[in-house]
Short mmCIF file of C-alpha atoms in Angstrom, two decimals:
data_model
loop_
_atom_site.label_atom_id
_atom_site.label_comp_id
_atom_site.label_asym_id
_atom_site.label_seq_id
_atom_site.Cartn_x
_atom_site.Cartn_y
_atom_site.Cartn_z
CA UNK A 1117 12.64 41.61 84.18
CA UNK A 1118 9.93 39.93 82.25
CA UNK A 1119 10.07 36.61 81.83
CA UNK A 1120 8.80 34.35 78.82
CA UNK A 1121 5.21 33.62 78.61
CA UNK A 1122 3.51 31.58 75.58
CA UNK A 1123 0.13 33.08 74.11
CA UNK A 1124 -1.50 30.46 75.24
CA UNK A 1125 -0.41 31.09 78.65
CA UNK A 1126 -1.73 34.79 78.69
CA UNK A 1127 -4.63 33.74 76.50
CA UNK A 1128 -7.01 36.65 76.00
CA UNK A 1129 -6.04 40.62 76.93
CA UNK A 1130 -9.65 41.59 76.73
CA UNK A 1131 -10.18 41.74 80.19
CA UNK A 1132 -7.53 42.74 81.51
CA UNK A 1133 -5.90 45.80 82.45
CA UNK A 1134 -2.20 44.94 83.31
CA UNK A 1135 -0.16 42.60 80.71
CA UNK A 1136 -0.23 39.17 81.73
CA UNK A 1137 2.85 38.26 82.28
CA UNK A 1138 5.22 36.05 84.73
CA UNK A 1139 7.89 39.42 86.54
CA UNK A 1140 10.68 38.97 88.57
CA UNK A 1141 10.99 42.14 90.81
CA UNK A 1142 13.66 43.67 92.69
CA UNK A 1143 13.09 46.51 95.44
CA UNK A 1144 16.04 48.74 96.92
CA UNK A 1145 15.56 49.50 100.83
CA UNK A 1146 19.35 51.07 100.94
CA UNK A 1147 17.76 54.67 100.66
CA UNK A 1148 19.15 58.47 101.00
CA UNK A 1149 14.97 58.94 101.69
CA UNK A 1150 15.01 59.47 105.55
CA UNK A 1151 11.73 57.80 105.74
CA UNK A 1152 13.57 54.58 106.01
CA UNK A 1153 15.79 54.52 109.63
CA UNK A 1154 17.45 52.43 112.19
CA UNK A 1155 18.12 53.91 115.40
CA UNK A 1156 21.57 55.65 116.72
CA UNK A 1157 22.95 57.02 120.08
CA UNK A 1158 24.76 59.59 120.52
CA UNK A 1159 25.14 60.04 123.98
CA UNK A 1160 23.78 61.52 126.71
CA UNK A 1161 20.11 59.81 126.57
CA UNK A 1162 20.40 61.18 123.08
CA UNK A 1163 19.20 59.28 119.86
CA UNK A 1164 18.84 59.87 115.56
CA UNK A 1165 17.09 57.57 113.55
CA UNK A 1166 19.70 55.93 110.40
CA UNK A 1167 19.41 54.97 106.78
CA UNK A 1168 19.43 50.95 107.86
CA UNK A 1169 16.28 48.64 107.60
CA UNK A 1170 17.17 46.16 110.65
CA UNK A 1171 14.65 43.62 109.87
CA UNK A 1172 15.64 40.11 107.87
CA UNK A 1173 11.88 39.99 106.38
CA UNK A 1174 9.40 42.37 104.83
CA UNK A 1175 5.82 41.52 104.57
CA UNK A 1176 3.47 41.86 101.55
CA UNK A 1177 -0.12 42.56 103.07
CA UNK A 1178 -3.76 42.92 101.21
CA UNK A 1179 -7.13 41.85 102.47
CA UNK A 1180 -6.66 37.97 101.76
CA UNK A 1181 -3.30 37.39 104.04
CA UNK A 1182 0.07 38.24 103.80
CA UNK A 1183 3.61 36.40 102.70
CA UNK A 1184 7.30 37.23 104.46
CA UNK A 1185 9.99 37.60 101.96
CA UNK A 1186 13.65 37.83 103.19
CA UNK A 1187 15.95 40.68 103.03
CA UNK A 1188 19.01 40.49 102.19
CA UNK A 1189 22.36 42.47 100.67
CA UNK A 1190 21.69 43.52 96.97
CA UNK A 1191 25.62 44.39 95.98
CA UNK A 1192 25.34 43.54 92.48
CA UNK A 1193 21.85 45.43 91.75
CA UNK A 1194 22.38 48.60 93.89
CA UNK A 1195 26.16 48.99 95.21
CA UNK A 1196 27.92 47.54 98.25
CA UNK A 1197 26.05 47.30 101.63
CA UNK A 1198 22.62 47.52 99.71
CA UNK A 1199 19.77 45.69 101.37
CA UNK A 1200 16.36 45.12 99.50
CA UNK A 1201 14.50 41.96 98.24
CA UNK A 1202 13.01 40.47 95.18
CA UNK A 1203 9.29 38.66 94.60
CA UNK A 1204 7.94 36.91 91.75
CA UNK A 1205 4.31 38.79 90.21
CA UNK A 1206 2.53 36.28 87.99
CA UNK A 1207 -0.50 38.33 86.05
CA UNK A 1208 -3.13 36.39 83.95
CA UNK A 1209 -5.38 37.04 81.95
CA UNK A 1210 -7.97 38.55 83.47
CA UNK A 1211 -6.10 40.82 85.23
CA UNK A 1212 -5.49 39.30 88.57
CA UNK A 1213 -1.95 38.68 90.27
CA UNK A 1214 -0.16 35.80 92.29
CA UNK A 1215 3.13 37.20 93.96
CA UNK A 1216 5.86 34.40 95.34
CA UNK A 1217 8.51 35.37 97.90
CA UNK A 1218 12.38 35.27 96.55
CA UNK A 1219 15.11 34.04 98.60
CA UNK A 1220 18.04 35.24 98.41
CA UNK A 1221 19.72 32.42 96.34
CA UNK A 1222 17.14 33.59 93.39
CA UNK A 1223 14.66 30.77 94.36
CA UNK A 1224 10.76 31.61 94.07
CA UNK A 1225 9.23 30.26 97.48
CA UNK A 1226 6.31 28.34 95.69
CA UNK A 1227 5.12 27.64 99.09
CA UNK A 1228 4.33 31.17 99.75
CA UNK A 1229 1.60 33.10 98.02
CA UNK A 1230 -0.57 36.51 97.47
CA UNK A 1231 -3.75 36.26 95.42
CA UNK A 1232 -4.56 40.29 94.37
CA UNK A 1233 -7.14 41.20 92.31
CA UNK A 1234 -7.68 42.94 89.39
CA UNK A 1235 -8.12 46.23 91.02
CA UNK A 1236 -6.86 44.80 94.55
CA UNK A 1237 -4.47 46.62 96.82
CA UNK A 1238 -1.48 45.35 98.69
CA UNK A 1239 1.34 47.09 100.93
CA UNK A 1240 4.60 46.35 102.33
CA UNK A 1241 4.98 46.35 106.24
CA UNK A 1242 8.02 45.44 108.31
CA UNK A 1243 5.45 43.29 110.65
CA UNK A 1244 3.78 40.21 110.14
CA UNK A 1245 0.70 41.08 111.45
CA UNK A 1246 -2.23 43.96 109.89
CA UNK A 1247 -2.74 44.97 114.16
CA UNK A 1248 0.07 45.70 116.20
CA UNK A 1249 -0.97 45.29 119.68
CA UNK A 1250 0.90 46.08 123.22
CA UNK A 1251 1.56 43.66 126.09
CA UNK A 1252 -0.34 44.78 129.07
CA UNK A 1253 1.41 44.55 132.46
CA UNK A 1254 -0.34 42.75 135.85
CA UNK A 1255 1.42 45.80 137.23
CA UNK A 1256 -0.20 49.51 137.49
CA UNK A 1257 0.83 52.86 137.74
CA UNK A 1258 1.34 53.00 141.14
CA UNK A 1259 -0.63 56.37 141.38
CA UNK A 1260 -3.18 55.55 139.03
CA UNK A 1261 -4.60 51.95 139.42
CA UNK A 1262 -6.81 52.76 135.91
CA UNK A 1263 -3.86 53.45 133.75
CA UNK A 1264 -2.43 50.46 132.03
CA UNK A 1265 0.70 49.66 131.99
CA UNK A 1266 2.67 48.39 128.70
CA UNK A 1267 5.85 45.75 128.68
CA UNK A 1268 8.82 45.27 125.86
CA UNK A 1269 10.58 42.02 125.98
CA UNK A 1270 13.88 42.13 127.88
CA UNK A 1271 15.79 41.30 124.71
CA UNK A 1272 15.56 44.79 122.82
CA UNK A 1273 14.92 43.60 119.04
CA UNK A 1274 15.01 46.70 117.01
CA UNK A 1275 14.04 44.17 113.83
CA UNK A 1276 10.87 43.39 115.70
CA UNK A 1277 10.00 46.77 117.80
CA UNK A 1278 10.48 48.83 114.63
CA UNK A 1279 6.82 49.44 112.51
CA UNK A 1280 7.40 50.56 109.03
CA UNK A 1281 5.28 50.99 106.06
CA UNK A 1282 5.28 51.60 102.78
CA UNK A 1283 3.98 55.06 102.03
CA UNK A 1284 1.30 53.84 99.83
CA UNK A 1285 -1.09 51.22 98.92
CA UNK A 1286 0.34 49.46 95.74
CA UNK A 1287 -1.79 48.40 92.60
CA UNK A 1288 -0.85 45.38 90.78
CA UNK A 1289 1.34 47.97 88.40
CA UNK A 1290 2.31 49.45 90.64
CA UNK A 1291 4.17 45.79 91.97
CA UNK A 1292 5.50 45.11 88.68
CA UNK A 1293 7.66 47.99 88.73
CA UNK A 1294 11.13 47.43 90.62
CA UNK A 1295 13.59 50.00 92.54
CA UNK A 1296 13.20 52.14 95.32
CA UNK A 1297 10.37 51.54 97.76
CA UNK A 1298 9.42 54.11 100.47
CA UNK A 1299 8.86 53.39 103.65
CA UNK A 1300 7.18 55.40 106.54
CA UNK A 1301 7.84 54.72 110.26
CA UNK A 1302 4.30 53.99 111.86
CA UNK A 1303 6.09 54.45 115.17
CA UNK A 1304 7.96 56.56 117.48
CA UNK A 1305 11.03 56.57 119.49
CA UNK A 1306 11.37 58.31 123.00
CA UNK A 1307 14.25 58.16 125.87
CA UNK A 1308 14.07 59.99 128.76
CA UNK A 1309 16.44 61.85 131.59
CA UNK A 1310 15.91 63.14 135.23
CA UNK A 1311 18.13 65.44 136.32
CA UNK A 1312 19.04 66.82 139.92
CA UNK A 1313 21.13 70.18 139.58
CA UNK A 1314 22.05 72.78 141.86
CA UNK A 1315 20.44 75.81 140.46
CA UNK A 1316 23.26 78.12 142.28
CA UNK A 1317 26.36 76.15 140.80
CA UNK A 1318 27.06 74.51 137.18
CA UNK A 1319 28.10 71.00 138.80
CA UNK A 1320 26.30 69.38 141.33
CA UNK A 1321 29.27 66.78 142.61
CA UNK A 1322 28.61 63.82 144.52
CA UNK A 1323 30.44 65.66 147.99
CA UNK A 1324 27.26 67.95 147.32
CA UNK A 1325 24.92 65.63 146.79
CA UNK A 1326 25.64 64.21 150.14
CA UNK A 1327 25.53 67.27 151.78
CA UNK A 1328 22.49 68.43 150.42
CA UNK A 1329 20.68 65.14 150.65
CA UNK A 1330 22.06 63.60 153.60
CA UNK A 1331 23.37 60.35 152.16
CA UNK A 1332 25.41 59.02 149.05
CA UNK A 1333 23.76 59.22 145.75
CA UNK A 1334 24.34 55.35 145.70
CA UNK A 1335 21.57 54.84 148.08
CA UNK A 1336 18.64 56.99 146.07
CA UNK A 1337 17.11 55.04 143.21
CA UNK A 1338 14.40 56.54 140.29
CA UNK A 1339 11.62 54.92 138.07
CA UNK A 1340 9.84 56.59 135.51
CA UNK A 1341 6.69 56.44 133.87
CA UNK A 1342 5.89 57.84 130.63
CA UNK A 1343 1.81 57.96 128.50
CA UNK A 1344 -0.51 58.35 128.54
CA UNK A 1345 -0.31 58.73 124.53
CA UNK A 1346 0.64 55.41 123.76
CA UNK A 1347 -1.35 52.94 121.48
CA UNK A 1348 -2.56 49.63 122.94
CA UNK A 1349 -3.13 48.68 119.26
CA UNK A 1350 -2.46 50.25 116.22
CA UNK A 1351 -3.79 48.93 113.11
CA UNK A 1352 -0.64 49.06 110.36
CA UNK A 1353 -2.60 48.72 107.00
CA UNK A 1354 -5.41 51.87 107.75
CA UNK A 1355 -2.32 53.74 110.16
CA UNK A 1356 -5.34 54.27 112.48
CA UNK A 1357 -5.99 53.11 116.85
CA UNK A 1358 -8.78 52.67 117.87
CA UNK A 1359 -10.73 55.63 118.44
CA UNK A 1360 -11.81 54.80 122.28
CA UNK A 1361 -8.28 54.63 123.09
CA UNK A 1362 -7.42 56.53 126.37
CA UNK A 1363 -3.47 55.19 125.42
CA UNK A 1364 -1.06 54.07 128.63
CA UNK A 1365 2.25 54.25 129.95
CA UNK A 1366 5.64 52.41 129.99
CA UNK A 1367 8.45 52.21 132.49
CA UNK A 1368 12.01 53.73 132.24
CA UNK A 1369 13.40 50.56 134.04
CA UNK A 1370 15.63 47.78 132.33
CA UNK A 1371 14.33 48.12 128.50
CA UNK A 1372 11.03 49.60 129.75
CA UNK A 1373 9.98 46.29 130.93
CA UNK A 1374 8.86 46.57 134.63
CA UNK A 1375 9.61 44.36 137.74
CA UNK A 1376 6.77 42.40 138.78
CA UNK A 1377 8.49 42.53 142.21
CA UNK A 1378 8.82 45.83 142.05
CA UNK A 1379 12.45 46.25 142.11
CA UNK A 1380 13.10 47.70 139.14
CA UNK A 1381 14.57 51.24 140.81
CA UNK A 1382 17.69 52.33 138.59
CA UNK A 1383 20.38 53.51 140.38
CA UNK A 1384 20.91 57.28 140.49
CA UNK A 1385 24.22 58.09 138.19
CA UNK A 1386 26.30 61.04 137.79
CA UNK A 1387 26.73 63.07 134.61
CA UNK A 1388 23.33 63.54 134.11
CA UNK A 1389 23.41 67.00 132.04
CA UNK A 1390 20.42 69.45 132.19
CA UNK A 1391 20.74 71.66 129.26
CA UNK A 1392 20.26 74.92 131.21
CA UNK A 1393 21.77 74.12 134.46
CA UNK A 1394 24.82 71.93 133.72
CA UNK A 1395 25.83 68.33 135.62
CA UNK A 1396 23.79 66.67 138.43
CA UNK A 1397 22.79 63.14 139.40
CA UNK A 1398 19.79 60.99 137.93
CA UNK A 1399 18.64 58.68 134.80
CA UNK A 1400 19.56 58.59 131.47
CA UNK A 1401 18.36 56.18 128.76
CA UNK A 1402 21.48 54.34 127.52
CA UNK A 1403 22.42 51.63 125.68
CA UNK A 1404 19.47 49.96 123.71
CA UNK A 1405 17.07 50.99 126.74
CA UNK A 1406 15.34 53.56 124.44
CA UNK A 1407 11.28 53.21 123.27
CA UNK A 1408 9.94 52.55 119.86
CA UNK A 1409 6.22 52.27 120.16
CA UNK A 1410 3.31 53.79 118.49
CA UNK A 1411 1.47 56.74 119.49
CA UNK A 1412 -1.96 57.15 120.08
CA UNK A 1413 -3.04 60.48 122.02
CA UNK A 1414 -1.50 63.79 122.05
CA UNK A 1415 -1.01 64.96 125.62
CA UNK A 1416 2.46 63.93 127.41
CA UNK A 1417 2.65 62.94 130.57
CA UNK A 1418 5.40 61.48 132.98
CA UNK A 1419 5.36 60.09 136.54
CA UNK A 1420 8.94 60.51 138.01
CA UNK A 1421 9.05 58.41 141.21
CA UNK A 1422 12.15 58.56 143.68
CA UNK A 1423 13.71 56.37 146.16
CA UNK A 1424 15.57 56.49 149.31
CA UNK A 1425 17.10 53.49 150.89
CA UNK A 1426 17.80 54.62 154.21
CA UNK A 1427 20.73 53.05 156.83
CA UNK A 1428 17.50 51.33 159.06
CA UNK A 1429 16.44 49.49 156.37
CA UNK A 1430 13.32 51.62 155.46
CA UNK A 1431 12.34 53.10 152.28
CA UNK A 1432 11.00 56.54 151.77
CA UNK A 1433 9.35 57.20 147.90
CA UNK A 1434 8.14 60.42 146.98
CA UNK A 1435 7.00 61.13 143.30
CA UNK A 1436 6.26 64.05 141.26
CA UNK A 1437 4.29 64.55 137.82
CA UNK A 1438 5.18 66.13 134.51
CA UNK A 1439 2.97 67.31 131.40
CA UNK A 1440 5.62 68.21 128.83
CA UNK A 1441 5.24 71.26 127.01
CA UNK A 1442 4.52 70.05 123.21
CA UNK A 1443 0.65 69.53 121.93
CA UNK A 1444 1.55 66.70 119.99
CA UNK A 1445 3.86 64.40 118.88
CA UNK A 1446 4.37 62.56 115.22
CA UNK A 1447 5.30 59.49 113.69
CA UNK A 1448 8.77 59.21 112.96
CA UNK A 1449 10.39 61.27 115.50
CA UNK A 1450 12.46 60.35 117.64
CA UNK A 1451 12.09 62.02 121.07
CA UNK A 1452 14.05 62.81 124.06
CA UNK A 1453 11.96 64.07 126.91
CA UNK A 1454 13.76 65.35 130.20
CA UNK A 1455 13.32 67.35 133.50
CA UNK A 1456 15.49 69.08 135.71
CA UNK A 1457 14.75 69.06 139.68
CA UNK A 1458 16.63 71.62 142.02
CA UNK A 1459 18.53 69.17 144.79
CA UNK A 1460 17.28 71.57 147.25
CA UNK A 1461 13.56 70.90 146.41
CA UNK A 1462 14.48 67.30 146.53
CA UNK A 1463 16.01 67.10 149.67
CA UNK A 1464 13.25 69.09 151.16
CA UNK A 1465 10.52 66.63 150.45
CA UNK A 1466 12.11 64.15 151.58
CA UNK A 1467 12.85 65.49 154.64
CA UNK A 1468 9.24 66.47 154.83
CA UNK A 1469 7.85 62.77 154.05
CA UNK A 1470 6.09 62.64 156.30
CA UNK A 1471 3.54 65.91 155.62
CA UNK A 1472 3.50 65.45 151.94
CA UNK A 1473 0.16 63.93 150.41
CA UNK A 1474 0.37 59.76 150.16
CA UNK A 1475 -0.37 58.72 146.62
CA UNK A 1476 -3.74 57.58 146.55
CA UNK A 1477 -6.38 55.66 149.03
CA UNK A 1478 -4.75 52.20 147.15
CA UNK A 1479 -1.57 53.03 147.33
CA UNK A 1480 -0.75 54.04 151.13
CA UNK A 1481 1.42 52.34 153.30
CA UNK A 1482 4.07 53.71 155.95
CA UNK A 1483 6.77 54.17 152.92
CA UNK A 1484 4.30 55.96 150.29
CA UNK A 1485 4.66 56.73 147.45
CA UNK A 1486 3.94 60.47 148.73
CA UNK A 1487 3.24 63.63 146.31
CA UNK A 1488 5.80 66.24 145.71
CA UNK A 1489 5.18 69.38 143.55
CA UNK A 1490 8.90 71.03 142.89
CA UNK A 1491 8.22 75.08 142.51
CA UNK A 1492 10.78 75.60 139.77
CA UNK A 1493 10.57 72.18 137.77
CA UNK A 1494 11.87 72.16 134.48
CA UNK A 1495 10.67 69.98 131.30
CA UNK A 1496 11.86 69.91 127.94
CA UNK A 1497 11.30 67.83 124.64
CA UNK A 1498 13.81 67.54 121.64
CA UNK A 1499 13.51 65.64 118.62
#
């Protein structure tokens, strides 16, 4: 909607090359386009990206700074359970543009503001910020003291973990015009599962795993570390890292934040399902424990490290390593990434401990970690 502007207010035209003009601007984020998601399980470790924009603020972004404007429902303007959000785009005379934020009462946020010139650019992201940049961890990779190690913050904010934006730069035009505005995910989402199956029987029970392993499923415990692809910054308005990136890893524990005290050992469960070789025992993402981060490299890469909590009180750790068969992965995608272990490889390395390899010169102790290198490991990656 244009609003009314005197000729003295828009004075001369020569100059410029949109209308001067005062706008008020509505944009729809309630899209059919898949390129605007939420995130939604489905079971088994299993996740699809939705239709919903989580976040209560978009930000407008150019070279000068940036200005949050709140999203809210748009019922009236684009049918029930609509979210988008509305700015004010003052043009003047010469060509150049000052955007206020709209709340969603209809007030202009004069205490907000966007200067864009004449021939600026500007574009929408779903963080405040122009660089996205991870938390790095005290802890390491307990195999690989170089590798960094990345955090998330125990409460899982999909609002704030999900990147997003807008497909392209905007021109000044292109900000007077209202409707639909699309949106591209700048990150990825990945869970993860470990299963242990019997390779000679559909359903590994937990009478079996005890028999095979020697003690209740209740006392073995896994951790998981997935990279080394991803970013330890990512810069949102040129969708670029940094080129001297070598990427790093993240933990499966308790919203792939790790334990400083090294605790952080889930629990082996049972149900686990391995597409080719039916039910065992071992981890599944659930819940809101899933990833969204953004990727840098494109190899894929997982440490899978098992424990045993044995009756004297001891622990015995033994880890293996997994490249995953894919050459690269995308923006946008949601991944599930998964390997399947044979119980009877398991059982045997752990009755070996003590002649498997320790981890590294760093690492070794009298309770390992120690290598293991299962003969018929399987990986697999869906999306």
């Amino acid at each position: 909607m244009l609003a009314s502007c005197s000729k003295d207010d828009m004075g001369s035209q020569d100059t410029a090359t949109t209308e001067p003009g005062t706008y008020i601007v509505g944009m729809n984020l309630n899209l059919n386009n898949p390129l605007t998601k939420g995130v939604n399980g489905i079971g088994n470790g299993q996740y699809r990206f939705t239709s919903t924009y989580e976040a209560e603020y978009i930000y407008l972004h150019n070279q000068e700074g940036s200005i949050q404007i709140p999203v809210h429902e748009m019922s009236e303007e684009c049918g029930e359970g609509c979210k988008g959000f509305s700015y004010q785009i003052c043009v003047d005379n010469n060509g150049d543009a000052t955007v206020y934020p709209i709340n969603a009462n209809g007030e202009v946020d004069e205490s907000q503001s966007l200067n864009i010139p004449q021939n600026g650019k500007a574009y929408f992201s779903s963080f405040g910020e122009k660089v996205w940049e991870a938390e790095v961890s005290r802890e390491k990779v307990p195999n690989d003291p170089t590798a960094e190690l990345y955090t998330r913050d125990n409460a899982h904010d999909l609002a704030e973990e999900e990147l997003f934006r807008s497909v392209n730069d905007l021109s000044i035009d292109d900000l007077q015009e209202g409707g639909q505005l699309d949106l591209t995910r700048v990150c990825s989402g990945f869970s993860f599962f470990c299963a242990f199956t019997d390779r000679n029987d559909k359903e590994l029970t937990a009478e079996d795993f005890k028999n095979v392993m020697g003690d209740s499923y209740d006392n073995y415990s896994i951790r998981i570390f997935l990279g080394s692809f991803f970013a330890k910054t990512y810069d949102i308005q040129n969708r670029a890292c940094e080129k001297d990136e070598i990427g790093g890893y993240y933990a499966s524990i308790s919203t792939m934040q790790p334990d400083l005290n090294n605790s952080g050992y889930a629990i082996l469960r049972d149900g686990v399902v391995s597409t080719q070789n039916g039910s065992g025992f071992g981890y599944v993402t659930e819940g809101d424990n899933y990833l969204l981060a953004p990727i840098h490299v494109d190899r894929i890469h997982a440490y899978i490290y098992i424990a045993h909590n044995k009756p004297d009180g001891t622990t015995d750790i033994i880890y293996t390593e997994a490249t995953l068969p894919m050459t690269y992965a995308e923006e946008n995608n949601f991944y599930r990434v998964g390997t399947d272990i044979n119980i009877q490889e398991l059982a045997n390395a752990f009755a070996n401990y003590d002649q498997l390899t320790e981890a590294a010169a760093t690492t070794r102790s009298a309770s390992g970690p120690r290598l293991f290198t299962p003969k018929s490991l399987i990986t697999t990656i869906e999306y």
